[in-house]
Coordinates of C-alpha atoms and ligand atoms in Angstrom, one line a residue:
M1470 CA -22.2 -46.1 -12.9
I1471 CA -22.5 -43.1 -10.5
E1472 CA -19.6 -42.4 -8.0
P1473 CA -20.7 -39.6 -5.9
E1474 CA -17.3 -39.2 -4.3
A1475 CA -15.6 -38.9 -7.7
R1476 CA -18.3 -36.4 -8.9
R1477 CA -17.6 -34.0 -6.1
V1478 CA -15.6 -31.0 -7.3
A1479 CA -13.1 -29.5 -5.1
K1480 CA -13.5 -25.9 -4.2
T1481 CA -11.0 -23.9 -6.3
V1482 CA -8.7 -21.2 -4.9
L1483 CA -6.9 -18.8 -7.0
V1484 CA -3.7 -17.8 -5.2
V1485 CA -2.0 -14.6 -6.5
E1486 CA 1.4 -14.3 -4.8
D1487 CA 4.8 -13.3 -6.3
N1488 CA 7.0 -14.8 -3.5
D1489 CA 7.9 -18.5 -4.3
L1490 CA 7.9 -19.6 -0.8
N1491 CA 4.6 -18.0 0.2
L1492 CA 2.9 -19.1 -3.0
R1493 CA 4.1 -22.7 -2.3
F1494 CA 3.1 -22.4 1.4
F1495 CA -0.4 -21.2 0.6
C1496 CA -1.0 -23.8 -2.2
D1497 CA 0.4 -26.7 -0.1
L1498 CA -1.8 -25.7 2.9
L1499 CA -4.9 -25.5 0.6
A1500 CA -4.3 -28.8 -1.0
A1501 CA -3.6 -30.6 2.3
H1502 CA -7.1 -29.4 3.3
D1503 CA -8.7 -30.7 0.0
Y1504 CA -9.1 -27.3 -1.7
R1505 CA -7.8 -27.0 -5.4
P1506 CA -5.2 -24.3 -5.4
V1507 CA -4.4 -22.6 -8.7
P1508 CA -1.2 -20.5 -8.4
V1509 CA -0.6 -17.2 -10.2
Q1510 CA 2.8 -15.7 -9.7
D1511 CA 2.5 -12.8 -12.0
G1512 CA -0.3 -10.5 -11.0
R1513 CA -0.7 -9.4 -14.7
D1514 CA -2.2 -12.9 -15.2
A1515 CA -4.6 -12.8 -12.4
V1516 CA -7.7 -11.4 -14.0
A1517 CA -7.6 -13.5 -17.0
R1518 CA -7.0 -16.6 -14.9
A1519 CA -9.9 -15.7 -12.7
R1520 CA -12.1 -15.2 -15.8
S1521 CA -11.1 -18.7 -17.2
I1522 CA -11.4 -20.7 -13.9
R1523 CA -14.0 -18.8 -12.0
P1524 CA -12.6 -19.7 -8.6
D1525 CA -14.6 -20.1 -5.4
L1526 CA -12.1 -17.7 -3.7
I1527 CA -9.2 -15.5 -4.6
V1528 CA -6.3 -15.0 -2.2
M1529 CA -4.6 -11.9 -3.1
D1530 CA -1.1 -10.6 -2.1
I1531 CA -1.1 -6.9 -2.2
Q1532 CA 2.6 -6.2 -2.8
L1533 CA 3.3 -7.4 -6.3
P1534 CA 5.6 -6.3 -9.0
H1535 CA 4.2 -4.7 -12.2
V1536 CA 0.7 -4.3 -10.7
S1537 CA -0.6 -3.8 -7.1
G1538 CA -3.0 -6.3 -5.4
L1539 CA -5.2 -3.2 -4.8
E1540 CA -5.5 -2.5 -8.6
L1541 CA -6.3 -6.2 -9.2
I1542 CA -9.0 -6.1 -6.5
E1543 CA -10.5 -3.0 -8.2
A1544 CA -10.4 -4.8 -11.6
I1545 CA -12.1 -7.9 -10.3
R1546 CA -14.8 -6.0 -8.4
G1547 CA -15.4 -3.9 -11.6
D1548 CA -15.8 -7.2 -13.7
A1549 CA -19.4 -8.3 -13.9
H1550 CA -18.4 -12.1 -14.0
L1551 CA -15.9 -11.8 -11.1
A1552 CA -17.4 -9.2 -8.8
A1553 CA -19.2 -11.8 -6.6
I1554 CA -16.1 -14.0 -5.9
P1555 CA -14.9 -13.5 -2.2
I1556 CA -11.4 -12.0 -2.0
M1557 CA -9.0 -12.6 0.9
A1558 CA -6.1 -10.0 0.9
V1559 CA -2.7 -11.0 2.3
T1560 CA -0.4 -8.2 3.1
A1561 CA 2.7 -7.3 4.9
Y1562 CA 1.4 -3.8 5.3
A1563 CA 0.2 -3.4 8.9
A1564 CA -0.7 0.4 8.8
K1565 CA -4.3 1.1 9.7
G1566 CA -4.7 3.3 6.7
D1567 CA -3.6 0.6 4.3
E1568 CA -5.9 -2.0 5.8
E1569 CA -8.7 0.6 5.4
R1570 CA -8.0 1.2 1.7
I1571 CA -7.7 -2.6 1.0
R1572 CA -11.2 -3.0 2.8
L1573 CA -12.9 -0.2 0.9
A1574 CA -11.6 -1.8 -2.4
G1575 CA -13.9 -4.6 -1.6
V1576 CA -12.2 -7.5 0.1
D1577 CA -14.0 -10.0 2.3
A1578 CA -11.2 -10.8 4.6
Y1579 CA -7.8 -9.3 5.4
I1580 CA -4.8 -11.1 7.0
S1581 CA -1.4 -9.6 7.7
K1582 CA 1.9 -11.4 7.2
P1583 CA 3.4 -13.3 8.8
V1584 CA 0.5 -15.7 8.0
T1585 CA -0.1 -18.5 10.4
V1586 CA -1.7 -21.8 9.4
T1587 CA -4.6 -21.3 11.8
R1588 CA -5.5 -17.7 10.7
F1589 CA -5.1 -18.6 7.0
L1590 CA -7.3 -21.7 7.1
G1591 CA -9.7 -20.0 9.5
A1592 CA -10.2 -17.1 7.0
V1593 CA -10.6 -19.5 4.0
Q1594 CA -13.2 -21.7 5.8
G1595 CA -14.9 -18.5 7.0
L1596 CA -15.4 -17.3 3.3
I1597 CA -16.2 -20.6 1.6
G1598 CA -16.6 -23.3 4.2
A1599 CA -14.7 -26.5 4.5
A1600 CA -13.5 -28.2 1.4
A1601 CA -15.7 -31.2 1.6
Ligands
MN3055 MN1 4.5 -9.9 -2.6

């Protein structure tokens, strides 16, 4: 018995964010729009999780304890298995120089905090399309 609806696999989004409230906000928003969010609160786990789940998109907070989002972006871009995955940077930094550094590291989209629902979903859809 074939059930096309059940076979459809949701687009997976790895969300790397140390702040509890932001992490929940991003994940709830993605789930509400039929994406499958995978939360990662400790940036040191991000690359290994990305390798194991091969997400369709990575949402990357830049300000993290232990390791910066910028370092993680460089590690992802340097990994042959992960290099092609779109990355959306989310950061509280607003300075032009910071945005430039983040873009040069190879991100596909950049949004600054505070993040609005419209801008967040617009950027996600711009990179990987609607969920269904
Ligand atoms: Mn943070």
